[in-house]
Coordinates of C-alpha atoms and ligand atoms in Angstrom, one line a residue:
M1 CA 95.2 81.7 119.5
A2 CA 95.3 78.4 117.7
H3 CA 97.9 78.1 114.9
A4 CA 96.9 75.4 112.5
R5 CA 100.0 75.7 110.4
P6 CA 103.6 75.4 111.7
L7 CA 106.0 78.3 112.6
V8 CA 109.5 78.2 111.1
M9 CA 112.1 80.0 113.2
K10 CA 115.7 80.5 112.0
F11 CA 118.5 81.3 114.4
G12 CA 121.6 83.0 113.0
G13 CA 125.2 82.4 114.0
T14 CA 125.4 84.9 116.8
S15 CA 122.1 83.6 118.2
V16 CA 123.7 80.2 118.7
G17 CA 127.3 81.4 119.0
T18 CA 127.9 81.2 122.7
P19 CA 126.4 79.0 125.5
E20 CA 124.5 82.1 126.8
A21 CA 123.1 82.8 123.3
M22 CA 122.1 79.2 122.6
A23 CA 120.4 79.0 126.0
Q24 CA 118.4 82.1 125.0
A25 CA 117.5 80.5 121.7
V26 CA 116.4 77.4 123.6
A27 CA 114.2 79.5 125.9
I28 CA 112.6 81.2 122.8
I29 CA 112.0 77.8 121.1
R30 CA 110.5 76.3 124.3
D31 CA 108.1 79.2 124.6
A32 CA 107.1 78.9 120.9
H33 CA 106.6 75.2 121.3
Q34 CA 104.1 75.8 124.1
R35 CA 102.2 78.4 122.2
W36 CA 102.3 77.4 118.6
R37 CA 99.7 74.7 118.6
P38 CA 98.6 72.5 116.9
G39 CA 100.9 73.5 114.0
G40 CA 104.2 73.0 115.8
V41 CA 107.6 74.6 115.4
V42 CA 110.5 73.9 112.9
V43 CA 113.8 75.4 113.8
V44 CA 116.5 76.2 111.3
T45 CA 120.0 76.9 112.7
S46 CA 123.2 78.4 111.4
A47 CA 126.6 77.3 112.4
L48 CA 128.0 78.9 115.6
A49 CA 129.2 82.5 114.7
G50 CA 132.5 82.5 112.9
V51 CA 132.6 78.7 112.3
T52 CA 131.9 78.8 108.5
D53 CA 134.6 81.4 108.0
R54 CA 137.1 79.5 110.0
L55 CA 136.4 76.2 108.1
L56 CA 136.8 77.9 104.7
R57 CA 139.8 79.9 105.7
G58 CA 141.4 76.7 107.0
V59 CA 141.2 74.8 103.8
Q60 CA 142.1 77.7 101.6
A61 CA 145.3 78.2 103.6
A62 CA 145.9 74.4 103.4
A63 CA 145.6 74.6 99.6
R64 CA 148.3 77.3 99.6
G65 CA 150.6 74.9 101.5
E66 CA 150.1 76.2 105.0
H67 CA 150.3 72.9 106.9
D68 CA 149.3 74.3 110.3
A69 CA 146.1 76.0 109.2
V70 CA 143.7 73.1 109.4
P71 CA 145.0 71.6 112.6
Q72 CA 144.8 75.0 114.2
A73 CA 141.3 75.6 112.9
R74 CA 140.4 72.1 114.1
A75 CA 141.6 72.9 117.6
W76 CA 139.7 76.1 117.7
L77 CA 136.5 74.5 116.4
A78 CA 136.8 71.7 118.9
E79 CA 137.1 74.2 121.7
R80 CA 134.1 76.2 120.6
H81 CA 131.9 73.2 120.4
R82 CA 133.2 71.6 123.6
A83 CA 132.4 74.8 125.6
M84 CA 128.8 74.6 124.3
L85 CA 128.5 70.9 125.2
E86 CA 129.8 71.5 128.7
A87 CA 127.4 74.3 129.3
L88 CA 124.2 73.0 127.8
I89 CA 124.3 69.2 127.6
P90 CA 123.9 66.8 130.5
P91 CA 127.1 64.7 131.1
M92 CA 125.3 61.4 130.1
E93 CA 124.6 62.7 126.6
R94 CA 128.0 64.3 126.0
P95 CA 130.0 61.3 124.7
A96 CA 127.6 60.5 121.9
L97 CA 127.3 64.1 120.7
W98 CA 131.0 64.7 121.1
G99 CA 131.7 61.6 119.0
R100 CA 129.5 63.0 116.3
I101 CA 131.3 66.4 116.3
E102 CA 134.7 64.7 116.4
T103 CA 133.8 62.7 113.3
L104 CA 132.9 65.9 111.5
L105 CA 136.2 67.5 112.6
E106 CA 138.1 64.5 111.4
T107 CA 136.4 64.9 108.0
F108 CA 137.5 68.5 108.0
A109 CA 141.1 67.4 108.7
Q110 CA 141.0 64.9 105.9
L111 CA 139.5 67.3 103.4
G112 CA 142.1 69.8 104.5
W113 CA 144.9 67.3 104.0
A114 CA 143.6 66.4 100.5
M115 CA 143.6 70.0 99.5
T116 CA 147.2 70.5 100.8
V117 CA 148.2 67.6 98.6
L118 CA 146.3 68.7 95.6
G119 CA 147.2 72.3 96.1
E120 CA 143.8 73.4 95.0
V121 CA 140.2 73.7 96.2
T122 CA 137.3 72.8 94.1
P123 CA 133.8 74.3 94.6
R124 CA 132.4 70.9 95.4
A125 CA 135.1 70.3 98.1
L126 CA 134.5 73.8 99.5
D127 CA 130.9 73.0 100.0
A128 CA 131.7 69.8 101.7
V129 CA 133.8 71.8 104.2
A130 CA 131.5 74.8 104.6
A131 CA 128.6 72.4 105.3
L132 CA 130.3 71.0 108.4
G133 CA 129.4 74.0 110.6
E134 CA 125.7 73.4 110.5
Q135 CA 126.1 69.7 110.8
M136 CA 127.7 70.4 114.2
S137 CA 125.4 73.1 115.4
A138 CA 122.1 71.4 114.6
P139 CA 122.5 68.2 116.7
L140 CA 123.9 70.4 119.5
L141 CA 120.8 72.7 119.5
A142 CA 118.5 69.6 119.4
A143 CA 120.2 68.1 122.4
A144 CA 120.2 71.4 124.2
L145 CA 116.4 71.6 123.7
R146 CA 115.9 68.0 125.0
A147 CA 118.0 68.9 128.0
Q148 CA 115.4 71.6 128.8
G149 CA 112.6 69.1 128.4
V150 CA 111.6 70.2 124.9
P151 CA 111.0 67.1 122.6
A152 CA 113.3 67.8 119.7
T153 CA 114.5 65.8 116.7
M154 CA 117.2 66.8 114.1
V155 CA 116.5 66.2 110.5
D156 CA 119.5 66.7 108.2
A157 CA 118.6 69.3 105.5
R158 CA 120.4 67.1 102.9
E159 CA 117.5 64.7 103.2
I160 CA 114.9 67.3 102.5
I161 CA 116.3 70.1 100.3
V162 CA 117.3 68.9 96.9
T163 CA 119.4 71.2 94.7
D164 CA 121.3 71.3 91.4
A165 CA 125.1 70.9 91.5
H166 CA 125.9 74.6 91.4
F167 CA 128.2 74.4 94.3
G168 CA 128.6 77.5 96.4
A169 CA 125.1 78.8 95.5
A170 CA 123.0 75.8 94.6
H171 CA 119.5 76.2 93.2
P172 CA 116.7 74.3 95.0
D173 CA 114.4 71.9 93.2
E174 CA 111.1 73.0 94.8
V175 CA 109.0 70.1 93.6
A176 CA 111.4 67.4 94.8
S177 CA 112.1 69.3 98.1
R178 CA 108.4 69.9 98.8
E179 CA 107.6 66.2 98.8
R180 CA 110.5 65.4 101.1
I181 CA 109.9 68.3 103.5
R182 CA 106.3 67.3 104.0
A183 CA 107.0 63.6 104.2
R184 CA 109.8 64.0 106.7
L185 CA 108.6 66.9 108.9
Q186 CA 104.8 66.6 109.1
P187 CA 104.8 63.3 111.0
L188 CA 107.3 64.6 113.5
L189 CA 105.3 67.8 114.0
A190 CA 102.2 65.7 114.5
Q191 CA 104.0 64.0 117.3
D192 CA 104.7 67.3 119.0
Q193 CA 108.4 67.2 118.2
V194 CA 110.3 70.4 117.5
V195 CA 112.2 69.7 114.3
V196 CA 115.7 71.2 114.1
V197 CA 117.1 71.5 110.6
P198 CA 120.7 72.7 109.8
G199 CA 120.4 75.8 107.6
F200 CA 122.6 76.6 104.5
I201 CA 123.2 73.0 103.5
A202 CA 121.4 70.8 101.0
A203 CA 122.2 68.0 98.6
T204 CA 121.9 67.0 95.0
E205 CA 119.5 64.3 93.9
D206 CA 122.6 61.9 94.1
G207 CA 123.2 63.0 97.7
V208 CA 126.3 65.2 97.1
T209 CA 126.4 68.0 99.7
T210 CA 125.8 71.5 98.4
T211 CA 125.3 74.9 100.0
L212 CA 122.8 77.7 99.3
G213 CA 125.4 80.6 99.4
R214 CA 126.9 82.5 102.3
G215 CA 124.3 83.6 104.8
G216 CA 121.9 81.1 103.2
S217 CA 120.3 79.8 106.4
D218 CA 117.7 82.5 105.9
Y219 CA 116.9 81.0 102.5
S220 CA 116.7 77.5 104.0
A221 CA 114.1 78.8 106.5
A222 CA 112.1 80.6 103.8
L223 CA 112.1 77.5 101.5
I224 CA 111.0 75.1 104.2
G225 CA 108.4 77.7 105.3
A226 CA 107.0 78.1 101.8
L227 CA 107.0 74.4 101.0
L228 CA 105.5 73.0 104.2
P229 CA 103.7 75.5 104.1
A230 CA 104.2 77.4 107.4
E231 CA 101.9 80.1 108.9
E232 CA 104.9 82.4 109.5
V233 CA 108.7 82.5 109.2
W234 CA 110.7 84.3 111.9
I235 CA 114.3 85.2 111.5
W236 CA 116.0 85.5 114.9
T237 CA 119.2 87.6 114.7
D238 CA 121.4 90.0 116.7
V239 CA 119.6 93.3 115.9
D240 CA 116.0 94.5 116.6
G241 CA 114.8 93.8 113.1
V242 CA 115.4 95.4 109.7
M243 CA 116.7 98.8 110.5
S244 CA 116.7 102.1 108.6
A245 CA 120.5 101.6 107.9
D246 CA 123.2 99.2 109.0
P247 CA 123.5 100.1 112.7
R248 CA 127.3 99.7 112.4
L249 CA 127.3 102.7 110.0
V250 CA 124.6 104.8 111.4
P251 CA 124.4 104.6 115.2
D252 CA 121.0 106.1 115.4
A253 CA 119.4 103.8 112.9
H254 CA 115.9 102.7 114.0
T255 CA 113.9 99.5 113.6
I256 CA 111.3 99.6 110.8
P257 CA 108.0 98.2 112.1
E258 CA 106.7 97.0 108.7
L259 CA 108.1 96.5 105.2
S260 CA 106.6 95.1 102.0
Y261 CA 108.1 92.1 100.3
R262 CA 109.3 94.4 97.5
E263 CA 111.0 96.8 99.9
V264 CA 112.8 94.1 101.7
A265 CA 113.8 92.4 98.4
E266 CA 115.5 95.6 97.3
L267 CA 117.2 96.1 100.7
A268 CA 118.5 92.5 100.7
Y269 CA 119.6 92.7 97.0
F270 CA 121.4 96.0 97.6
G271 CA 123.4 94.8 100.6
A272 CA 121.4 94.8 103.8
K273 CA 123.1 91.8 105.3
V274 CA 120.2 91.1 107.7
L275 CA 118.4 88.9 105.2
H276 CA 119.9 86.8 102.4
P277 CA 118.6 88.2 99.1
K278 CA 117.0 84.9 98.1
T279 CA 114.9 84.7 101.2
I280 CA 112.1 86.7 99.9
R281 CA 111.0 84.9 96.8
P282 CA 109.6 81.7 98.4
V283 CA 107.7 83.5 101.0
I284 CA 106.2 86.0 98.5
E285 CA 105.0 83.2 96.3
A286 CA 103.4 81.4 99.3
N287 CA 102.3 84.8 100.8
I288 CA 103.7 83.9 104.2
P289 CA 104.5 86.8 106.6
L290 CA 108.2 87.0 107.6
R291 CA 109.4 88.6 110.8
V292 CA 112.9 89.6 111.8
R293 CA 113.5 89.6 115.6
N294 CA 116.3 90.0 118.1
T295 CA 117.3 86.9 120.0
F296 CA 118.8 89.1 122.7
H297 CA 115.7 91.3 123.0
P298 CA 112.8 88.9 122.3
E299 CA 110.1 91.2 123.8
G300 CA 110.7 93.7 121.0
P301 CA 108.2 93.6 118.1
G302 CA 110.9 93.3 115.4
T303 CA 110.0 93.9 111.7
L304 CA 107.0 92.4 110.0
I305 CA 107.4 91.8 106.2
R306 CA 104.3 91.1 104.1
Q307 CA 102.4 92.1 101.1
E308 CA 102.4 95.9 100.8
R309 CA 99.4 98.0 101.8
A310 CA 98.9 101.7 101.1
A311 CA 102.3 103.3 101.1
V312 CA 102.9 106.7 102.7
P313 CA 103.7 109.1 99.8
G314 CA 107.3 110.3 99.8
Q315 CA 108.3 108.0 102.6
I316 CA 111.8 106.7 102.6
K317 CA 112.3 103.7 104.8
A318 CA 115.9 102.6 104.6
L319 CA 119.3 102.9 103.1
T320 CA 121.9 100.3 102.2
V321 CA 125.5 100.3 100.9
I322 CA 127.4 97.9 98.8
W323 CA 131.2 98.4 99.0
D324 CA 134.2 97.5 97.0
L325 CA 132.8 98.0 93.5
S326 CA 134.1 99.3 90.2
M327 CA 132.3 101.4 87.7
V328 CA 133.1 100.4 84.1
T329 CA 132.4 102.9 81.4
V330 CA 132.5 102.2 77.6
E331 CA 132.5 105.6 75.9
G332 CA 133.0 107.2 72.5
R333 CA 131.3 109.6 70.2
G334 CA 131.2 107.0 67.5
M335 CA 129.1 104.6 69.6
L336 CA 126.0 106.2 68.3
G337 CA 126.3 104.5 65.0
V338 CA 127.6 101.2 66.2
P339 CA 124.9 98.6 66.3
G340 CA 124.5 96.3 69.3
V341 CA 127.0 98.0 71.6
A342 CA 125.0 97.3 74.7
A343 CA 124.4 93.7 73.8
R344 CA 128.0 93.1 72.9
T345 CA 129.2 94.9 76.1
F346 CA 127.1 92.7 78.4
A347 CA 127.9 89.5 76.4
A348 CA 131.6 90.3 77.0
V349 CA 130.9 90.8 80.7
A350 CA 128.9 87.6 81.0
S351 CA 131.7 85.7 79.3
T352 CA 133.8 86.5 82.4
D353 CA 131.1 85.1 84.7
T354 CA 130.8 88.5 86.4
S355 CA 127.5 89.7 87.8
V356 CA 126.5 93.3 87.0
L357 CA 124.9 95.1 90.0
M358 CA 123.6 98.2 88.2
I359 CA 123.6 99.8 84.7
T360 CA 123.2 103.4 83.6
Q361 CA 123.3 105.0 80.2
A362 CA 123.5 108.6 79.4
S363 CA 120.7 109.7 77.0
S364 CA 123.2 110.8 74.4
E365 CA 124.1 107.1 74.0
Q366 CA 127.7 108.1 74.0
S367 CA 128.5 106.0 77.0
I368 CA 127.3 102.9 79.0
S369 CA 128.3 102.5 82.6
F370 CA 127.8 99.6 84.8
I371 CA 128.9 98.4 88.3
I372 CA 130.7 95.2 89.1
P373 CA 132.6 93.8 92.1
R374 CA 136.0 95.5 92.2
G375 CA 137.9 92.2 92.0
R376 CA 136.4 91.5 88.6
G377 CA 137.6 94.8 87.0
P378 CA 140.7 93.6 85.2
Q379 CA 139.1 90.5 83.6
V380 CA 136.1 92.6 82.5
K381 CA 138.2 95.3 81.0
A382 CA 140.3 92.8 79.1
A383 CA 137.2 91.1 77.7
L384 CA 135.7 94.4 76.6
E385 CA 138.9 95.4 74.9
E386 CA 139.0 92.2 73.0
T387 CA 135.3 92.5 72.0
F388 CA 135.7 96.1 70.8
A389 CA 139.2 95.8 69.4
R390 CA 138.0 97.1 66.0
E391 CA 135.9 99.9 67.4
L392 CA 138.8 101.0 69.6
A393 CA 141.2 101.0 66.7
R394 CA 138.8 103.1 64.6
K395 CA 138.1 105.4 67.6
D396 CA 134.4 104.7 67.5
I397 CA 134.9 103.8 71.1
D398 CA 137.4 106.2 72.7
R399 CA 138.0 104.3 75.9
I400 CA 137.0 101.6 78.3
H401 CA 137.5 103.1 81.7
I402 CA 137.4 101.8 85.3
L403 CA 136.6 104.0 88.2
A404 CA 137.3 102.3 91.6
P405 CA 136.6 102.0 94.4
V406 CA 133.0 103.1 94.4
A407 CA 130.0 102.2 96.5
I408 CA 126.3 101.9 95.6
I409 CA 123.9 103.5 98.1
T410 CA 120.3 102.5 97.7
V411 CA 117.3 104.4 99.1
V412 CA 114.3 102.2 99.6
G413 CA 110.6 102.9 100.2
E414 CA 107.3 102.0 98.5
G415 CA 106.3 105.7 99.0
M416 CA 108.9 106.8 96.5
R417 CA 106.8 105.5 93.7
E418 CA 105.3 108.3 91.7
T419 CA 106.2 110.9 94.3
P420 CA 108.1 113.6 92.6
G421 CA 109.8 115.4 95.5
V422 CA 111.8 112.4 96.7
A423 CA 114.7 112.7 94.3
G424 CA 115.0 116.4 95.1
R425 CA 115.2 115.7 98.8
I426 CA 117.9 113.0 98.2
F427 CA 120.1 115.2 96.0
G428 CA 119.5 118.2 98.2
A429 CA 120.8 116.3 101.3
L430 CA 123.8 115.0 99.3
G431 CA 124.6 118.4 97.8
R432 CA 124.5 120.1 101.3
A433 CA 127.0 117.4 102.5
G434 CA 129.2 118.1 99.5
I435 CA 128.9 114.6 98.1
N436 CA 129.4 114.0 94.4
V437 CA 126.9 111.5 92.8
I438 CA 128.7 109.7 90.0
A439 CA 125.7 107.8 88.6
I440 CA 122.1 107.0 89.3
A441 CA 119.7 104.2 88.5
Q442 CA 116.1 103.5 89.5
G443 CA 114.7 100.0 89.3
A444 CA 111.5 99.3 87.4
S445 CA 109.8 98.6 90.7
E446 CA 110.3 102.3 91.6
V447 CA 110.7 101.4 95.2
A448 CA 114.4 101.8 95.1
L449 CA 116.8 104.5 93.9
S450 CA 120.5 103.7 93.7
L451 CA 123.4 106.1 93.6
V452 CA 127.0 105.5 92.9
V453 CA 129.5 107.5 95.0
A454 CA 133.2 107.3 95.6
E455 CA 133.8 104.7 98.3
D456 CA 135.4 107.1 100.7
E457 CA 132.3 109.3 100.6
A458 CA 129.9 106.5 101.2
V459 CA 129.7 106.7 105.0
D460 CA 129.1 110.5 104.9
A461 CA 126.5 110.0 102.2
V462 CA 124.6 107.5 104.2
R463 CA 124.7 109.7 107.3
A464 CA 123.6 112.7 105.3
L465 CA 120.6 110.8 103.8
H466 CA 119.6 109.0 107.0
P467 CA 117.5 111.9 108.4
L468 CA 115.2 111.4 105.5
T469 CA 114.1 108.1 106.9
R470 CA 112.8 109.7 110.1
D471 CA 109.5 110.4 108.4
I472 CA 108.6 106.9 109.3
T473 CA 108.2 107.7 112.9
R474 CA 105.5 110.2 112.1
P475 CA 102.0 108.8 111.8
A476 CA 100.8 108.3 108.3
Ligands
ADP1 P1 122.8 86.3 111.4 O1 124.0 85.6 111.8 O2 121.8 86.3 112.5 O3 122.2 85.8 110.1 P2 123.8 88.6 110.0 O4 125.1 89.0 110.6 O5 123.8 87.8 108.8 O6 123.1 87.8 111.2 O7 122.9 89.8 109.8 C1 122.6 90.7 110.9 C2 123.5 91.9 110.8 O8 123.1 92.6 109.6 C3 123.3 92.9 111.8 O9 124.1 92.6 113.0 C4 123.7 94.2 111.2 O10 125.0 94.6 111.5 C5 123.7 93.9 109.7 N1 122.8 94.8 108.9 C6 123.1 95.5 107.8 N2 122.2 96.2 107.3 C7 121.1 96.1 108.2 C8 119.8 96.7 108.3 N3 119.4 97.5 107.4 N4 119.1 96.3 109.3 C9 119.5 95.5 110.3 N5 120.8 94.9 110.3 C10 121.6 95.2 109.2
LIG2 N1 126.8 79.5 108.3 C1 126.6 80.0 107.0 C2 127.4 81.3 106.7 O1 128.1 81.7 107.6 C3 125.1 80.3 106.7 C4 124.4 81.3 107.6 O2 124.9 81.6 108.7 O3 123.3 81.7 107.2 O4 127.4 81.8 105.6
MG3 MG1 122.7 86.1 108.1

């Protein structure tokens, strides 16, 4: 079949993390390059597995005064990349590529030194460090492709993805990026080149390096896919697609053949690590199908994500968990009469720069509860106590209470919409397993229902609920 528009394929850290894995990625890309014509193939790559973590841990330790941390990390990083070079790159090409990697490692050493001296890390400097991993993996993958006879050119993402200066989770400027992506990639694709782009990294208009947030290579691929535009975006990872639950928690989790954009958006938002939560929006807007596939099992069909079609009533597709959270409750009988309590509560939370994952309010209006990352608990409690000092003194608000650690379990499926029995099945399964549900919330989209449980009951809760997803294997 002819493909007029390009295919964007993203390879995650484990998919390029060892010489064997990268060789497998090269084979997949070579095959796609043969088949995906005349549109051509754009490849987005992560850093080798573990590299981003190691870079960041290195400089954070340096800032705490641990002088050995960066040299040790540098040696480890050099060894990881050298092994790839020796396995995948012909001897003639190694010196130039090695020189490039050495320069990046030297930058790492210097940034680490600067942070030791300063005793602090700024978000901007952290992005400069985090971005080094993809700057090493992308030229390596391009060279490994050429070594197998695939014409490949690397294009630095910092030349084509323009973002604001929100370091650590920069926001792309789609208009500026679209123009550059097209101008830079289309001519190369027309020359039959596979274009290799480092994921995760970008730059401001002034050329300062930024990153799109941890796990952000998925987002890079979706953005490039939407702005080119591509015919499809494929995310190659280390599992057979989006599964009914994290396979590390539920060993008999199964791959879900098809999901709607909305379902996958809820899954990603509520903690399914397989896709970065921002990945979905660009592909929805451009209506581009997204596939999640296994680099180590490429013959599998994976998961296809696209606009929803008729949902199966009552069908639950998947479960996710977010760990390490706190539930904050503002409660008091006098709250009924106090105007603007909710607005003041969330203004106080916002002033601490904390994101709220979920909100519930009892119908009596005598309490508001919300969920935040556990580490933010003390700041949030202090901010609330300050905001409501008067109400607390007057006992209009009895207390501001933190329950921790808790987890949010989210049940996802388009079929849950307007299907009455689903909640009953969920609570029945949890009740039989003896699990206490602390709070509930349902999103406006009605494709997800979230439950708060004590963290030490979360694994049991997911395992108790997982049989409900089996419906999916029955024909509609
Ligand atoms: P990559 O490096 O390829 O981006 P990630 O580690 O970011 O890979 O994401 C893949 C991992 O996500 C899987 O190995 C799996 O453990 C985890 N995961 C969590 N929830 C799910 C889910 N519902 N379906 C598939 N994988 C999941
Ligand atoms: N390498 C980056 C990270 O580890 C981005 C990614 O892998 O998607 O967060
Ligand atoms: Mg990932």
